[in-house]
PDB file of C-alpha atoms in Angstrom:
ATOM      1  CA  UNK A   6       0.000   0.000   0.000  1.00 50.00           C
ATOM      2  CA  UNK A   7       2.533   2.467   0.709  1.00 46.00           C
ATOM      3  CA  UNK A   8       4.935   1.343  -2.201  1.00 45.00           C
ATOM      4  CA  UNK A   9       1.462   2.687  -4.396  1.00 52.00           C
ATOM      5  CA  UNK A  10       1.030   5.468  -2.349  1.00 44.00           C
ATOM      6  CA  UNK A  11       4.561   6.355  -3.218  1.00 48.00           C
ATOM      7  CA  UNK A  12       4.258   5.621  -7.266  1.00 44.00           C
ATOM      8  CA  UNK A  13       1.113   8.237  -6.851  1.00 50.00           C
ATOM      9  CA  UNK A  14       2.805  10.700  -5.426  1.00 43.00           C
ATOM     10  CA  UNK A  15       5.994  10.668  -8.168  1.00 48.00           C
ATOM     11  CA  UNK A  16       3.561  10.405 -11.344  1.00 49.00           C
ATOM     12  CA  UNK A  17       1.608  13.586  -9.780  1.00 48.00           C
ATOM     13  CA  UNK A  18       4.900  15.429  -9.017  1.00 47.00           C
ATOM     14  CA  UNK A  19       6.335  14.028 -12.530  1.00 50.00           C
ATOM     15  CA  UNK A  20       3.500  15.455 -14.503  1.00 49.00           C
ATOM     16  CA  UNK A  21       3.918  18.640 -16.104  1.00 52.00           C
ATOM     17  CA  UNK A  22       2.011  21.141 -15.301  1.00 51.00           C
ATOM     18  CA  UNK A  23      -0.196  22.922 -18.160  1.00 52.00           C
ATOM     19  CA  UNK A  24       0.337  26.701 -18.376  1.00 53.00           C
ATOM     20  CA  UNK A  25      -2.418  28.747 -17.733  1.00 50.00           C
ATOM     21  CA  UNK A  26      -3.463  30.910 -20.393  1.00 53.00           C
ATOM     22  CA  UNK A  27      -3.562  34.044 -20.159  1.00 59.00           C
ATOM     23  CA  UNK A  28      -6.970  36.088 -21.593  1.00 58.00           C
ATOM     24  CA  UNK A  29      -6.055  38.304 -24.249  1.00 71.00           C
ATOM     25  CA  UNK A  30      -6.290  41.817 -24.417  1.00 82.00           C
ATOM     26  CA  UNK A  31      -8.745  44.223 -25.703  1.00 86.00           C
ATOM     27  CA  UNK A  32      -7.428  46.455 -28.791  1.00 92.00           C
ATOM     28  CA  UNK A  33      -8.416  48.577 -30.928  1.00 94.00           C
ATOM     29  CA  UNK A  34      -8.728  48.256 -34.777  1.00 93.00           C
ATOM     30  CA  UNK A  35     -10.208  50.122 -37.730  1.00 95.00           C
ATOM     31  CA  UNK A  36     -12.544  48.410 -40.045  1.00 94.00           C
ATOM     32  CA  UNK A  37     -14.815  49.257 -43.033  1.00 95.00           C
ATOM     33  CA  UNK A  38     -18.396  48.116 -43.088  1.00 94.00           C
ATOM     34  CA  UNK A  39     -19.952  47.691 -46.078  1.00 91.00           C
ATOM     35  CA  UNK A  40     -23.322  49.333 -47.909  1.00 87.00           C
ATOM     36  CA  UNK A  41     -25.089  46.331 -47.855  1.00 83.00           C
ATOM     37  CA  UNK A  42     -26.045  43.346 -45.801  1.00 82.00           C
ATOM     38  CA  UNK A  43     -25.757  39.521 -47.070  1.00 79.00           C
ATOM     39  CA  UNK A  44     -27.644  36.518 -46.650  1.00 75.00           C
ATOM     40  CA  UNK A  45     -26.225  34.481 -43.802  1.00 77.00           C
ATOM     41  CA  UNK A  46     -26.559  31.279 -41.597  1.00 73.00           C
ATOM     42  CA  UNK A  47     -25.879  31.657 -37.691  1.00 70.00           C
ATOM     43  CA  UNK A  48     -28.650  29.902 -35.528  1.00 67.00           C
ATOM     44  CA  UNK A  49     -31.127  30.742 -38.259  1.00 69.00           C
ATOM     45  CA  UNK A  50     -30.965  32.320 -41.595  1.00 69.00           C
ATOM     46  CA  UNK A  51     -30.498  36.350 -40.750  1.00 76.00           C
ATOM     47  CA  UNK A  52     -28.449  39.073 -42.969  1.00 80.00           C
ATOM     48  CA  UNK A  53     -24.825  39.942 -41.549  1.00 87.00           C
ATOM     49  CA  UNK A  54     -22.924  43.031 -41.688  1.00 90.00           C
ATOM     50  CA  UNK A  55     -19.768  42.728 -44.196  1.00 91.00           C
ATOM     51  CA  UNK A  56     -17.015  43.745 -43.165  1.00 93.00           C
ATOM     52  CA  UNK A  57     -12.960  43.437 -43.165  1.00 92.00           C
ATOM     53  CA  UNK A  58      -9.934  45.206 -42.014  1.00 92.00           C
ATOM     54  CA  UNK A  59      -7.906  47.585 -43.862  1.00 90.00           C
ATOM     55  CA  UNK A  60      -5.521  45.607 -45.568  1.00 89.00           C
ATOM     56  CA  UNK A  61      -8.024  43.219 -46.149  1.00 90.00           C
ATOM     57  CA  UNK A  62      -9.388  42.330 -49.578  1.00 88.00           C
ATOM     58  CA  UNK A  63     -12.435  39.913 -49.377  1.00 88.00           C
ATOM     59  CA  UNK A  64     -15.246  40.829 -46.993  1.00 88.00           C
ATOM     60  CA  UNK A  65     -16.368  38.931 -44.380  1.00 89.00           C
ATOM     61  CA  UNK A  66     -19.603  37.862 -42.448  1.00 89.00           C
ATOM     62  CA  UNK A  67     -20.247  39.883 -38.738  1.00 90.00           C
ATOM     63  CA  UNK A  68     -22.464  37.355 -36.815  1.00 86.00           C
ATOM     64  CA  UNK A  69     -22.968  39.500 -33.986  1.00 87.00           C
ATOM     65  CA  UNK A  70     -23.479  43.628 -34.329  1.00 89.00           C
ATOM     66  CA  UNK A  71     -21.312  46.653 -33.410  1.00 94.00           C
ATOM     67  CA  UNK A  72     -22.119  47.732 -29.457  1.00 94.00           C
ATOM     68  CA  UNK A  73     -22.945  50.973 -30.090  1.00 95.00           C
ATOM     69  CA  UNK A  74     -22.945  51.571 -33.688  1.00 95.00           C
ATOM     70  CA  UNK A  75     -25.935  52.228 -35.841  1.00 93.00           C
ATOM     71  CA  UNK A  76     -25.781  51.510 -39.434  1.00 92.00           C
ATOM     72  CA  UNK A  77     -27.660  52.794 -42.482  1.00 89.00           C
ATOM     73  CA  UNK A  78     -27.814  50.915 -45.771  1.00 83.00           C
ATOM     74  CA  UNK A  79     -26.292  52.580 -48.499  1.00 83.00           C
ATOM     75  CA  UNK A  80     -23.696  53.621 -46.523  1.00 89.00           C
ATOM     76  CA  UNK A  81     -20.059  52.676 -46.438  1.00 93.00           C
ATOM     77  CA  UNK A  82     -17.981  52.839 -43.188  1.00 95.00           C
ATOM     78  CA  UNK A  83     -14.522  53.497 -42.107  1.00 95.00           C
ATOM     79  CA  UNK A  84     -14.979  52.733 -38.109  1.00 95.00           C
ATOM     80  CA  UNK A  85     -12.517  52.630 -35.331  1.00 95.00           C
ATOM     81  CA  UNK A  86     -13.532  49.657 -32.846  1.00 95.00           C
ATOM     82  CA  UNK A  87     -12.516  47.780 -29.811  1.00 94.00           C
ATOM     83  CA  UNK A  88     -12.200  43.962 -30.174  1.00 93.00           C
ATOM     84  CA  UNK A  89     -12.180  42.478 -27.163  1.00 92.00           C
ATOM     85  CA  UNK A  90     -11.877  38.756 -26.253  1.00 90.00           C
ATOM     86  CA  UNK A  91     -15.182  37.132 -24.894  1.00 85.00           C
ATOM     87  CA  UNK A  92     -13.781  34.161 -22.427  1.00 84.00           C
ATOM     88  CA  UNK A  93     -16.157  30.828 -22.236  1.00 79.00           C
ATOM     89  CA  UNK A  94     -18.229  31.999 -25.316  1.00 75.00           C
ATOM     90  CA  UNK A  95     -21.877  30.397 -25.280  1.00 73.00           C
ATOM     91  CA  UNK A  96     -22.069  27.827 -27.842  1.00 67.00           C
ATOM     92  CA  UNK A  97     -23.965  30.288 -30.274  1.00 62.00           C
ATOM     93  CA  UNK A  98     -22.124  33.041 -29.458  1.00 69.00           C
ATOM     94  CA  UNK A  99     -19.453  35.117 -30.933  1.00 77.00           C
ATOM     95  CA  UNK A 100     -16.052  35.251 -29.139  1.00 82.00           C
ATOM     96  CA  UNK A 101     -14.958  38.231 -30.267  1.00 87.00           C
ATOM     97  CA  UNK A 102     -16.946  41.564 -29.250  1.00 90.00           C
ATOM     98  CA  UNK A 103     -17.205  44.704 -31.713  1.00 94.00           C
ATOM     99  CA  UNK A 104     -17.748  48.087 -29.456  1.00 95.00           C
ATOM    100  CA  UNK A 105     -17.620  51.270 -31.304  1.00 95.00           C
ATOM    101  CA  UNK A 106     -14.830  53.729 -30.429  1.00 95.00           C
ATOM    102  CA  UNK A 107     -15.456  56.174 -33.117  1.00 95.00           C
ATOM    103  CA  UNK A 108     -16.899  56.845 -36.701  1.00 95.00           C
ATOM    104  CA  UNK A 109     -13.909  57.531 -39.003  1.00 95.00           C
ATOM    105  CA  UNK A 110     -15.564  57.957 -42.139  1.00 95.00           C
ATOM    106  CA  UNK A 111     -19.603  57.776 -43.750  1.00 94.00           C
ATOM    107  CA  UNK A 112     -19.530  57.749 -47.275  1.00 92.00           C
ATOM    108  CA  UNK A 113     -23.161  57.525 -49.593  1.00 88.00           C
ATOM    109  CA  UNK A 114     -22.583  55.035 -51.960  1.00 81.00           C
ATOM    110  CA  UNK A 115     -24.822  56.054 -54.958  1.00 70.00           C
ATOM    111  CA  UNK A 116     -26.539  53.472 -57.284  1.00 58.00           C
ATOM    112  CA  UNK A 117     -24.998  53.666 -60.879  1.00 59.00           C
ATOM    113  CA  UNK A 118     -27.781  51.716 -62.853  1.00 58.00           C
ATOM    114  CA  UNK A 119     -26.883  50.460 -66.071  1.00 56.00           C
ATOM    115  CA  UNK A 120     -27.144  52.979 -68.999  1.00 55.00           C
ATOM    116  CA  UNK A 121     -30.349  52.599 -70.930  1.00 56.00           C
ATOM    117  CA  UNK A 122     -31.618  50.315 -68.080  1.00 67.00           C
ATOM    118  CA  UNK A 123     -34.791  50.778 -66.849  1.00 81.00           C
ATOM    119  CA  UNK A 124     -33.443  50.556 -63.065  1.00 84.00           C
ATOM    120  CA  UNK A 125     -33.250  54.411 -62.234  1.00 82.00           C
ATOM    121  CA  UNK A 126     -37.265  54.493 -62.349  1.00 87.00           C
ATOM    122  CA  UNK A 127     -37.789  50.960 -61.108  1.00 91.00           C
ATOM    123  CA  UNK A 128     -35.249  51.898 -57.535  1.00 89.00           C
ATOM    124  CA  UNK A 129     -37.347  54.858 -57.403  1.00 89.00           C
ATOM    125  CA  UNK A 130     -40.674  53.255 -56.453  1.00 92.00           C
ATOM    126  CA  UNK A 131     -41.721  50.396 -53.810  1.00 95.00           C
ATOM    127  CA  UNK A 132     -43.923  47.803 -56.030  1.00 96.00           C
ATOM    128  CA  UNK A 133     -46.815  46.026 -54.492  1.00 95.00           C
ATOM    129  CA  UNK A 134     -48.103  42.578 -55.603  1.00 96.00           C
ATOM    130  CA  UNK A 135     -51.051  42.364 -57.336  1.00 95.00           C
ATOM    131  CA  UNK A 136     -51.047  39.894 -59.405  1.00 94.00           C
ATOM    132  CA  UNK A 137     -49.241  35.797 -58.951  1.00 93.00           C
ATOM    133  CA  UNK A 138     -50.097  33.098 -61.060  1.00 90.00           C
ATOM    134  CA  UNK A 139     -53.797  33.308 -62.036  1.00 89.00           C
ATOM    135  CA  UNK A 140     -54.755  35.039 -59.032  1.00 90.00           C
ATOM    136  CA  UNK A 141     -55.529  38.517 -59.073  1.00 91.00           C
ATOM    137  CA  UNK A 142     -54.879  40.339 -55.488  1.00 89.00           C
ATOM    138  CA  UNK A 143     -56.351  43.500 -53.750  1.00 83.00           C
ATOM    139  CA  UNK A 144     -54.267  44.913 -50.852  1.00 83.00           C
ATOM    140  CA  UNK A 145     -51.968  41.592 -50.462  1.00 86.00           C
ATOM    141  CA  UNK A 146     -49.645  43.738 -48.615  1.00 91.00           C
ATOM    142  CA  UNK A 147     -46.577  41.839 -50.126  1.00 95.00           C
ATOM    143  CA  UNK A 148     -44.082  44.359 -51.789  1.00 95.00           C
ATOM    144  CA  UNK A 149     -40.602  44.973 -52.747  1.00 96.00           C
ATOM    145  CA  UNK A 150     -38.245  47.539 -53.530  1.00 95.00           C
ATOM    146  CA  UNK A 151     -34.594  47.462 -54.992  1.00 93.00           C
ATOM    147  CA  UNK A 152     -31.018  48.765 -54.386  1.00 89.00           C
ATOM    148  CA  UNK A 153     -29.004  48.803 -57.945  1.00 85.00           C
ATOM    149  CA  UNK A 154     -26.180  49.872 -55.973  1.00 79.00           C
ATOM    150  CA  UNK A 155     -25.773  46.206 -53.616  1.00 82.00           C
ATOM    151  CA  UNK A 156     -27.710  44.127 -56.063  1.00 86.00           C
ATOM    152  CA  UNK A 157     -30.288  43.704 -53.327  1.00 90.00           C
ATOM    153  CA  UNK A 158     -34.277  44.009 -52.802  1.00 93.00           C
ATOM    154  CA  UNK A 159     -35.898  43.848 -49.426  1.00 93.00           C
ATOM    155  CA  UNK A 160     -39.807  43.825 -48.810  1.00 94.00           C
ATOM    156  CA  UNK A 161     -42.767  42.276 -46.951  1.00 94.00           C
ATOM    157  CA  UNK A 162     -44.168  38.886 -48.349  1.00 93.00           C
ATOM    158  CA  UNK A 163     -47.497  39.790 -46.359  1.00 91.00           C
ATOM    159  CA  UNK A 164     -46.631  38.775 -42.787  1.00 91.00           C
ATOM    160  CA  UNK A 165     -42.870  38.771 -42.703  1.00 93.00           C
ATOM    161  CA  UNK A 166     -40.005  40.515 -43.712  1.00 92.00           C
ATOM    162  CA  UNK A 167     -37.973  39.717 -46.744  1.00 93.00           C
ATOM    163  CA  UNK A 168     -35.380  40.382 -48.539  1.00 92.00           C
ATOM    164  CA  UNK A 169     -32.126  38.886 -50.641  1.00 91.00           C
ATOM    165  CA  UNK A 170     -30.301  39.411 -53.573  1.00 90.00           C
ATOM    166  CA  UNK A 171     -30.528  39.382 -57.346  1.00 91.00           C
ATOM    167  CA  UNK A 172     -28.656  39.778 -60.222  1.00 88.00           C
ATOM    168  CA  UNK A 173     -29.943  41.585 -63.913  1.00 88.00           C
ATOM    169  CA  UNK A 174     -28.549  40.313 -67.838  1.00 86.00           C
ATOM    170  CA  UNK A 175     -30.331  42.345 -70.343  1.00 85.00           C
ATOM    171  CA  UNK A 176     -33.991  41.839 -70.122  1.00 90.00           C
ATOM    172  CA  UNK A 177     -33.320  38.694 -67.484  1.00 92.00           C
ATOM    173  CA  UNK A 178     -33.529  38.987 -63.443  1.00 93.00           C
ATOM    174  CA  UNK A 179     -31.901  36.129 -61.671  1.00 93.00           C
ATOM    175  CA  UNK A 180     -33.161  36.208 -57.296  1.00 93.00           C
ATOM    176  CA  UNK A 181     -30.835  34.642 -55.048  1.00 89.00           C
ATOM    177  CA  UNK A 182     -30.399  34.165 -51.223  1.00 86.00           C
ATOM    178  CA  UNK A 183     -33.675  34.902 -49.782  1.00 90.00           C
ATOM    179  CA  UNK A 184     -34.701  34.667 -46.916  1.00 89.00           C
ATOM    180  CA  UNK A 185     -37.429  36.295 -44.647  1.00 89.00           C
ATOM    181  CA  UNK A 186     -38.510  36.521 -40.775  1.00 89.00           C
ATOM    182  CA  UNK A 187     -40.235  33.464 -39.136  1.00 84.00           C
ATOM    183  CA  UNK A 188     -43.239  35.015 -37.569  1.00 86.00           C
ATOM    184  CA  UNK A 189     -46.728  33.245 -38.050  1.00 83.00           C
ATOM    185  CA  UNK A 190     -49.278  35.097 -38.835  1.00 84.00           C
ATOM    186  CA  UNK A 191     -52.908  34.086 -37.698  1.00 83.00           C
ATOM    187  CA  UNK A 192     -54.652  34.739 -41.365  1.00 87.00           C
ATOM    188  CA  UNK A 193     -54.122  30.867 -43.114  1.00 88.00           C
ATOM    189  CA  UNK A 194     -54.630  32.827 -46.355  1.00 89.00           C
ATOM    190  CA  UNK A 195     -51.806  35.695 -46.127  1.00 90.00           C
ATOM    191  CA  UNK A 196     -49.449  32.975 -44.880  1.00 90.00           C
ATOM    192  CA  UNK A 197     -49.907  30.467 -47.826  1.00 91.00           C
ATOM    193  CA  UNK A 198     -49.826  33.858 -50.453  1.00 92.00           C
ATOM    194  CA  UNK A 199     -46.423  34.645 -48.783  1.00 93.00           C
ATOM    195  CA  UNK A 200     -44.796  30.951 -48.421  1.00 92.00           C
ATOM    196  CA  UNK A 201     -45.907  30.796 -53.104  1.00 93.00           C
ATOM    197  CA  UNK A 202     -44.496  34.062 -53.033  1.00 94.00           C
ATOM    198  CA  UNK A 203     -40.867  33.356 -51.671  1.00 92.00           C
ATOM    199  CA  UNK A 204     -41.406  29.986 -53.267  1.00 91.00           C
ATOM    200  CA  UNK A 205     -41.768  31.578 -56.744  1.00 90.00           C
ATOM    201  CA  UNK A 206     -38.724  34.407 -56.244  1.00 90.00           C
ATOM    202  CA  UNK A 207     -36.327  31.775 -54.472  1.00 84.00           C
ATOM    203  CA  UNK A 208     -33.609  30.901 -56.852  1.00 78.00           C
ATOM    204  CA  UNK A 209     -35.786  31.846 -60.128  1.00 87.00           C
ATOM    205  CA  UNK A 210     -35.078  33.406 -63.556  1.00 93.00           C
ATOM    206  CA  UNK A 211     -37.368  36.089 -65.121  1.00 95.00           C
ATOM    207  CA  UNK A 212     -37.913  37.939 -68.112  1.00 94.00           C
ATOM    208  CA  UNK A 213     -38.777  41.365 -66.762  1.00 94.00           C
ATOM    209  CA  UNK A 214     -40.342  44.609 -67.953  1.00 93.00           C
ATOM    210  CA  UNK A 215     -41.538  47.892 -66.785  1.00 92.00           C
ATOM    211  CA  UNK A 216     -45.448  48.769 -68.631  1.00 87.00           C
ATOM    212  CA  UNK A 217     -48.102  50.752 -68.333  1.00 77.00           C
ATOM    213  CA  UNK A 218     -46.676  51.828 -64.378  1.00 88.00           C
ATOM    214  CA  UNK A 219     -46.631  47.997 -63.495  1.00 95.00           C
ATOM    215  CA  UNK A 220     -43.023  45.962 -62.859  1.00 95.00           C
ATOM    216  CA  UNK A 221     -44.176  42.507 -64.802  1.00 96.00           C
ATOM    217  CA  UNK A 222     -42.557  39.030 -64.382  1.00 96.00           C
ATOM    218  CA  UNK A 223     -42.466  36.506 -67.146  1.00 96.00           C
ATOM    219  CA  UNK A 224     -41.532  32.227 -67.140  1.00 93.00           C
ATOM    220  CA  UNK A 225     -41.614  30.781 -70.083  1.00 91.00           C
ATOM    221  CA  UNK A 226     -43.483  33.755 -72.017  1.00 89.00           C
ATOM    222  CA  UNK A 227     -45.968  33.647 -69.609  1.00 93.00           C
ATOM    223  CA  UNK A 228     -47.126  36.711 -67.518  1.00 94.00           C
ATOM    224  CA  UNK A 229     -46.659  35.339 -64.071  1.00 94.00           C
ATOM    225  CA  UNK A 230     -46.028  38.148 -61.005  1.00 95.00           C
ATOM    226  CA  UNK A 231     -47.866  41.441 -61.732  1.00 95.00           C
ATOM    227  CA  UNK A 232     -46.535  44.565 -59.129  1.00 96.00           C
ATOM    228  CA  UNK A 233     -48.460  47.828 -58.958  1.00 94.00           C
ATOM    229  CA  UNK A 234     -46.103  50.881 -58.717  1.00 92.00           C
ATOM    230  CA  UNK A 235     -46.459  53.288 -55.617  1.00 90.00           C
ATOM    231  CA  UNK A 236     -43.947  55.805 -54.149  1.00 88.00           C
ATOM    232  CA  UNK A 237     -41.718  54.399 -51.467  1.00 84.00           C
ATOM    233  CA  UNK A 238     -42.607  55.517 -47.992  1.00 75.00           C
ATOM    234  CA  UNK A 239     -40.152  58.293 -46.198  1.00 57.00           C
ATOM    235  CA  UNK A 240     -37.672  56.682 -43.998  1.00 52.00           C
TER     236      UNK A 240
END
């Protein structure tokens, strides 16, 4: 018994010991945040800030926002932050926090629409559906606008938010990435309307054009998404 005793005691003192780590500091660094939000996965699908440091080329996704910072699309940012180390993270949690020290620069990024390209008038103007598949619609409170400038639309598909990307070739628009909030709405109807909606702009090809004050979707030469034009509401 003691002869074990003693082999304990020699593996415990032979053992090396593991070196604490120490916590990193907090410092400060200067990023640029993008115009635009993109389509991203964390716990659910949600839109992340884009940003990357200043020798950086590609941007990258922000899971988590900017303590004290408030951003506006359209603009670009030159901010100074302070990153600082979040110890024992939760599992879907950042570990890295973004507080805002200062706001270097705020520059308008204007949208340059193609020349010739109907785009000018159709960013101008927030278009309400009123017309998918063979049903015509009064009031179906699902609407979209664009941004030429970050290739991205955002709306309401009746009871949630939307919004995504797309990309334009000649008389062709191409959605991708969308997504939209998960709330339920208690009207069976509006929530069906919305679920075709997204199911008919997720991923699709259309031939477009602007008529008679009406933004008109087409699949296989047939008139299939009908929007009514209206002003866009002052933010």
């Amino acid at each position: 018994m003691f002869l074990e005793l003693a082999l304990t005691l020699a593996t415990t003192l032979m053992t090396p010991l593991k070196p604490v780590q120490k916590q990193q500091s907090p410092k400060n660094q200067t990023i640029y945040v993008k115009e635009s939000k993109e389509p991203c996965t964390g716990v659910a699908p949600m839109e992340c800030l884009q940003i990357k440091g200043v020798k950086d080329t590609e941007w990258s996704n922000l899971y988590t926002g900017i303590e004290g910072f408030k951003y506006t699309p359209g603009y670009r940012y030159k901010l100074l932050v302070r990153v600082t180390p979040v110890k024992n993270p939760p599992a879907d949690g950042s570990s890295i926090r973004y507080t805002l020290r200062k706001v270097l620069e705020k520059k308008k990024i204007t949208a340059t629409p193609e020349k010739g390209s109907p785009w000018a008038f159709i960013a101008s103007k927030r278009w309400n559906l009123i017309k998918l598949g063979d049903s015509t619609l009064t009031q179906s409170g699902i609407w979209i606008e664009f941004d030429p400038a970050a290739k991205r639309f955002h709306g309401k598909g009746g009871c949630n938010r939307i919004s995504g990307g797309y990309q334009t070739n000649g008389e062709n628009i191409t959605f991708t990435m969308v997504i939209s909030t998960r709330m339920a709405c208690m009207d069976e109807n509006v929530m069906r309307r919305e679920t075709e909606f997204l199911k008919r702009i997720g991923e699709h090809t259309y031939r477009y054009d602007v008529a008679d004050q009406t933004l008109n979707f087409y699949e296989n030469n047939q008139l299939v998404m009908i929007f009514g034009m209206q002003p866009k509401e002052l933010k």
